[in-house]
XYZ file of C-alpha atoms in Angstrom:
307
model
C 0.000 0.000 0.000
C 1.399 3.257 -1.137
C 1.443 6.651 0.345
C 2.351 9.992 -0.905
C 4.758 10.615 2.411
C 8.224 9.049 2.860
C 7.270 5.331 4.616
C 10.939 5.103 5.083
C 11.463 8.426 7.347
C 7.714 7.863 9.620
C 8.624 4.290 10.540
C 12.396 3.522 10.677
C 11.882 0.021 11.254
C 10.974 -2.958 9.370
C 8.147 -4.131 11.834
C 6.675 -0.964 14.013
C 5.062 -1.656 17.317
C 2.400 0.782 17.730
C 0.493 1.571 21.310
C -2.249 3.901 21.672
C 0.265 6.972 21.918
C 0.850 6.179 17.995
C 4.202 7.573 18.127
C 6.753 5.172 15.806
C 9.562 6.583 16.596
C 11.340 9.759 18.780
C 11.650 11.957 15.850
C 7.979 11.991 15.919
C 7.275 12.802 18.911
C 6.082 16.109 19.183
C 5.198 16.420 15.531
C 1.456 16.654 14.938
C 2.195 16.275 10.828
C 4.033 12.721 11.151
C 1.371 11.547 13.913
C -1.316 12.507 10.940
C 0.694 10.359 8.730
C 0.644 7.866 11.382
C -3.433 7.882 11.863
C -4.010 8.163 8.019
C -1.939 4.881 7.114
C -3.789 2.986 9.636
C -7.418 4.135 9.224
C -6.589 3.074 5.456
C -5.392 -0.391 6.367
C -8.701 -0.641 8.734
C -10.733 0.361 5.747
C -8.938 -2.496 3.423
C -8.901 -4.930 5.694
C -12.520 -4.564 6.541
C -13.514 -4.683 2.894
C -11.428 -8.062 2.758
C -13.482 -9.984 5.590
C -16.541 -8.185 3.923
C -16.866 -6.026 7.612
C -19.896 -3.647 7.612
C -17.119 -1.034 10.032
C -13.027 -1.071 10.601
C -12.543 -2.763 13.175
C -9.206 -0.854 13.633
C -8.610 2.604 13.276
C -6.576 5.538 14.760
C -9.592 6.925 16.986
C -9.957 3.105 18.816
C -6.100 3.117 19.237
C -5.660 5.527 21.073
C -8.704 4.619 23.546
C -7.860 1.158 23.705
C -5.119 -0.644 25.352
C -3.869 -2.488 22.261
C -0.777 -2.594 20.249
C -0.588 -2.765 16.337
C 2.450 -4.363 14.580
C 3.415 -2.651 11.005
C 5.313 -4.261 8.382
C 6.866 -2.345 5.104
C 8.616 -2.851 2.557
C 11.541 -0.639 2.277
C 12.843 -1.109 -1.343
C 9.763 -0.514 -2.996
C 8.123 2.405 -4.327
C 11.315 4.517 -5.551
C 13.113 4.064 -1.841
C 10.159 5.694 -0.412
C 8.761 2.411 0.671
C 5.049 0.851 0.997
C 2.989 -0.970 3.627
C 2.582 -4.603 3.272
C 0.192 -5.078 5.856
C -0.273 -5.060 10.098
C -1.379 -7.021 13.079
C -3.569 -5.809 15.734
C -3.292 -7.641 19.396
C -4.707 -7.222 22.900
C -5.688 -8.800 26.411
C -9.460 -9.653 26.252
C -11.392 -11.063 29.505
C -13.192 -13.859 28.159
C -15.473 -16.549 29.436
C -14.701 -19.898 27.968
C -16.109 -23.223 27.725
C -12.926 -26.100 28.144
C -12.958 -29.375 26.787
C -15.266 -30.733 29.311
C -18.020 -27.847 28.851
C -17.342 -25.948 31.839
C -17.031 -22.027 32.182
C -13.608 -20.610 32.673
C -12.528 -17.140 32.963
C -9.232 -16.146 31.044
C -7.670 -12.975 29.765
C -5.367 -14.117 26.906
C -3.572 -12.581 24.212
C -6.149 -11.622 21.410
C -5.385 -11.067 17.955
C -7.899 -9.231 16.695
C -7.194 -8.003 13.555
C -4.924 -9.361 11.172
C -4.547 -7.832 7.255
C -1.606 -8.364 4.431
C -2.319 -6.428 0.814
C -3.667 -8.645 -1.582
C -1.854 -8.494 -4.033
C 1.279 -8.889 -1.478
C 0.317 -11.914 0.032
C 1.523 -15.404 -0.211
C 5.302 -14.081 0.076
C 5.526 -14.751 3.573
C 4.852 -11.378 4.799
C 1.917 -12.923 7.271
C 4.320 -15.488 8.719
C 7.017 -12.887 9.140
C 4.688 -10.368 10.705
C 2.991 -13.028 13.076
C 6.411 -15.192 14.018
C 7.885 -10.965 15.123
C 4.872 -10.583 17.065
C 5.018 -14.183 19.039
C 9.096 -13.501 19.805
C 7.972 -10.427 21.367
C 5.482 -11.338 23.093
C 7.409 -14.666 24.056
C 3.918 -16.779 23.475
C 2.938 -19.558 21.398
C 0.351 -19.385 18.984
C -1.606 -22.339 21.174
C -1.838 -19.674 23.538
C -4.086 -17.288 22.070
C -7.769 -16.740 21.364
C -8.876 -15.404 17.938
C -11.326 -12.988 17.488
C -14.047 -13.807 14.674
C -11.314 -15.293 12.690
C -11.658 -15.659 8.502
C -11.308 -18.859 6.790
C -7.771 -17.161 5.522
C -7.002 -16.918 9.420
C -7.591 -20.127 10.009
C -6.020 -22.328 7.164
C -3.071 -19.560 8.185
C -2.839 -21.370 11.302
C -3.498 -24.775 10.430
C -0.687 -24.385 7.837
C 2.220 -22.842 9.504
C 1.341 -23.681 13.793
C -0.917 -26.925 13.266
C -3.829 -25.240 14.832
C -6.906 -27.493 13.904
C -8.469 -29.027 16.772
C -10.271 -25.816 18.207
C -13.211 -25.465 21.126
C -17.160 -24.872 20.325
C -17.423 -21.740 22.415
C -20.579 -19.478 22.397
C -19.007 -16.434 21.894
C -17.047 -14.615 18.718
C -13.441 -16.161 19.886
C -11.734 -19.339 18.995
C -9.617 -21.020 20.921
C -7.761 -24.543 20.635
C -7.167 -27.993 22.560
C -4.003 -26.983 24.172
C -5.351 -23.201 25.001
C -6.409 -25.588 28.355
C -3.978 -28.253 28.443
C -0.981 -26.090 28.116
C -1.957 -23.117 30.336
C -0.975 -23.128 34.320
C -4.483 -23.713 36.572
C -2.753 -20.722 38.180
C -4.102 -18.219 35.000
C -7.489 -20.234 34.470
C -10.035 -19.858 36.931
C -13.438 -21.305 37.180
C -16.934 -18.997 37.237
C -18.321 -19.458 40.886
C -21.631 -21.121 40.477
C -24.516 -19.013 41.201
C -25.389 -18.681 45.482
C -28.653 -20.181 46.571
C -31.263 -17.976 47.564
C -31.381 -17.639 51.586
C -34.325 -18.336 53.330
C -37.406 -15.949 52.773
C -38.095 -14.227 56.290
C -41.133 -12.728 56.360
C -41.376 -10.183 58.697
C -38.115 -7.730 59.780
C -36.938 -7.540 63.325
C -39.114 -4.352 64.230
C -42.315 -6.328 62.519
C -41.787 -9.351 64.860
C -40.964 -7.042 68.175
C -44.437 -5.129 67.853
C -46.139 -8.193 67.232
C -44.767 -9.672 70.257
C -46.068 -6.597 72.388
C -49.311 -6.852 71.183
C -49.974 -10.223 72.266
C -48.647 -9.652 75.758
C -50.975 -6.767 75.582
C -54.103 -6.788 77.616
C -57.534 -7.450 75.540
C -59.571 -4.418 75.157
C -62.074 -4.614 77.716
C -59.202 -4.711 80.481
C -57.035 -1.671 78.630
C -58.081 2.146 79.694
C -59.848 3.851 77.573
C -56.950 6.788 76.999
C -54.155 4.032 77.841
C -51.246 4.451 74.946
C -50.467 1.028 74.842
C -53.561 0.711 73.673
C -53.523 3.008 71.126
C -50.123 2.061 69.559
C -50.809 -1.326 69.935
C -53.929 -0.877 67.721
C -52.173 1.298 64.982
C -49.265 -0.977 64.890
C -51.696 -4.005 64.185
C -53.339 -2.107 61.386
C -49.942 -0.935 59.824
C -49.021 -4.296 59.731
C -51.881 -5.815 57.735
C -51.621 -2.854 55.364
C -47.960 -3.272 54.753
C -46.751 0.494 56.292
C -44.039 0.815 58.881
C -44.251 0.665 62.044
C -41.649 3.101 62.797
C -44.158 5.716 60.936
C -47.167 4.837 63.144
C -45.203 4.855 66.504
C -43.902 8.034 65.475
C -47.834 8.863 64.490
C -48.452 7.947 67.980
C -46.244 9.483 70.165
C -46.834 12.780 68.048
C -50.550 12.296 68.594
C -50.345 11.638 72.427
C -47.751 14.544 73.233
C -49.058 17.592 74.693
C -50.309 20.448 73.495
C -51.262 18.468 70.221
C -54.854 18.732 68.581
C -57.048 15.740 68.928
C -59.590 17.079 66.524
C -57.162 17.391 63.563
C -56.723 13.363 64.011
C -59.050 11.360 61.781
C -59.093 8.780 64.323
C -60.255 10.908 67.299
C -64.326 11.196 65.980
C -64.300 7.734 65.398
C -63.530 6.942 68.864
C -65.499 9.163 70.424
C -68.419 8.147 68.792
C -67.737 4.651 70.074
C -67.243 5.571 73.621
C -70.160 7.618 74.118
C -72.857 4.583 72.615
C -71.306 2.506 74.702
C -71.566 5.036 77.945
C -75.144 5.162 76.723
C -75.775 1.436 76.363
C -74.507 0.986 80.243
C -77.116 3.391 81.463
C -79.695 2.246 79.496
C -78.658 -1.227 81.436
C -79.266 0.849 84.633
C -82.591 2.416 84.116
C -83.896 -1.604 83.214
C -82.494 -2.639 86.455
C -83.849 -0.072 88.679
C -87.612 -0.549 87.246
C -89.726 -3.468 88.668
C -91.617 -6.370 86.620
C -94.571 -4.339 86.205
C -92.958 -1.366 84.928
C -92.667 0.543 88.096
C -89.627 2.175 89.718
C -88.336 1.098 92.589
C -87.722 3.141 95.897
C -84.624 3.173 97.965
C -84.927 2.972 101.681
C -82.291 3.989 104.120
């Protein structure tokens, strides 16, 4: 892949390891020109090599470079294009936390090596530009290619890798990654570790510690005929019972309470208060009628009281 800029001068090397600063080299450093040269070479390798898989979006480009922790190997080709040099292609790696199914089906949680994107120029490949590019990339990373997981890899990737590293045998997983047999049987337990299953649900309690203290003072409670009429125990007592079976708090009706008994409050702004009135003065009336029977004789006459 050609450029109009010198290849040659923005990346001295003949493989360029790239980080999210996307600074090749020191003479770049502090030169916002080359670092455009920089981001312009790789958004057009994104673009090609996402045409190539038939991609509907790059998967690389400058912009995710530099917010992702990932590093991007560059090859070129020094000699060609009048000295000026040309791209042959790149390789894009980078830790991934994935959740993976081993040989015997069960969940394990990894965070290998990655390669994510991996492109040569068309009409440069088959010159062993990808096996150059890929056997730099494991000597620096000091990994085998067993090692890895492969994300959403083509059928190029793969007969790549079944070709050159003998990497056929690989693991149904329900996710876009691919990993091989000795992805498990290689790797230390140490750097594999298994999902916890899911906790059983504790034991449904059904009422709270407050709930089941009330409850326990109204039923050592006296019954209502035995309880004052203006006793608060009472009157708590009966509010907390009717919070309950409604569902409300019964830190809200004790504080209902107590703000209702205190002094100086006003019993006729409580919607209660009428209610209870009412009740207490029928059955004041009821006793007295109970009287007046009791002082009349069978034949409807009153009796008299002797000293």
């Amino acid at each position: 892949m050609e450029f109009s800029f010198d290849i040659n001068y923005l990346f001295s090397e003949r493989v360029t390891v790239l980080d999210q600063t996307l600074v090749p080299c020191r003479k770049s450093a502090g030169r916002p020109d080359l670092q455009a040269h920089v981001a312009k070479v790789i958004d057009e390798l994104g673009i090609a090599s996402a045409k190539a898989q038939q991609l509907t979006a790059p998967v690389t480009s400058a912009s995710k470079m530099q917010a992702q922790r990932h590093q991007l190997y560059l090859l070129k080709d020094c000699k060609s294009n009048g000295g000026s040099g040309v791209v042959v292609g790149f390789l894009k790696v980078g830790y991934k936390k994935l959740f993976l199914l081993d040989l015997q089906g069960v969940h394990i949680e990894a965070e290998p090596l990655s390669v994510l994107d991996f492109y040569i120029v068309e009409n440069l490949q088959r010159h062993g530009y990808g096996l150059e590019l890929f056997d730099f990339m494991l000597k620096h990373k000091n990994l085998e290619p067993v090692m890895m997981a492969y994300d959403r890899p083509s059928p190029k990737l793969l007969s790549f890798l079944a070709k050159h590293y003998c990497l056929t045998q690989s693991v149904p997983q329900v996710n876009n990654f691919v990993v091989f047999e000795g992805f498990f049987l290689n790797r230390a337990v140490a750097q594999l570790r298994k999902v916890p299953s899911k906790k059983p649900d504790g034991e449904i309690k059904p009422y709270s510690l407050m709930e089941r203290e009330v409850v326990r003072q109204e039923e050592r409670a006296l019954p209502w005929p035995f309880v004052p009429p203006h006793s608060p125990q009472r009157l708590i007592s009966s509010q907390c019972s009717h919070s309950l079976s409604v569902g409300s708090s019964p830190n809200r009706v004790l504080s209902r309470a107590a703000s209702a008994s205190a002094p100086g409050s006003n019993r006729d702004q409580n919607p209660q208060f009428p209610v209870i009135e009412r009740c207490r003065a029928r059955r004041t009336n009821q006793q007295g009628l109970v009287v007046r029977c009791s002082l009349q004789s069978p034949h409807g006459q009153q009796r008299g009281w002797t000293a």
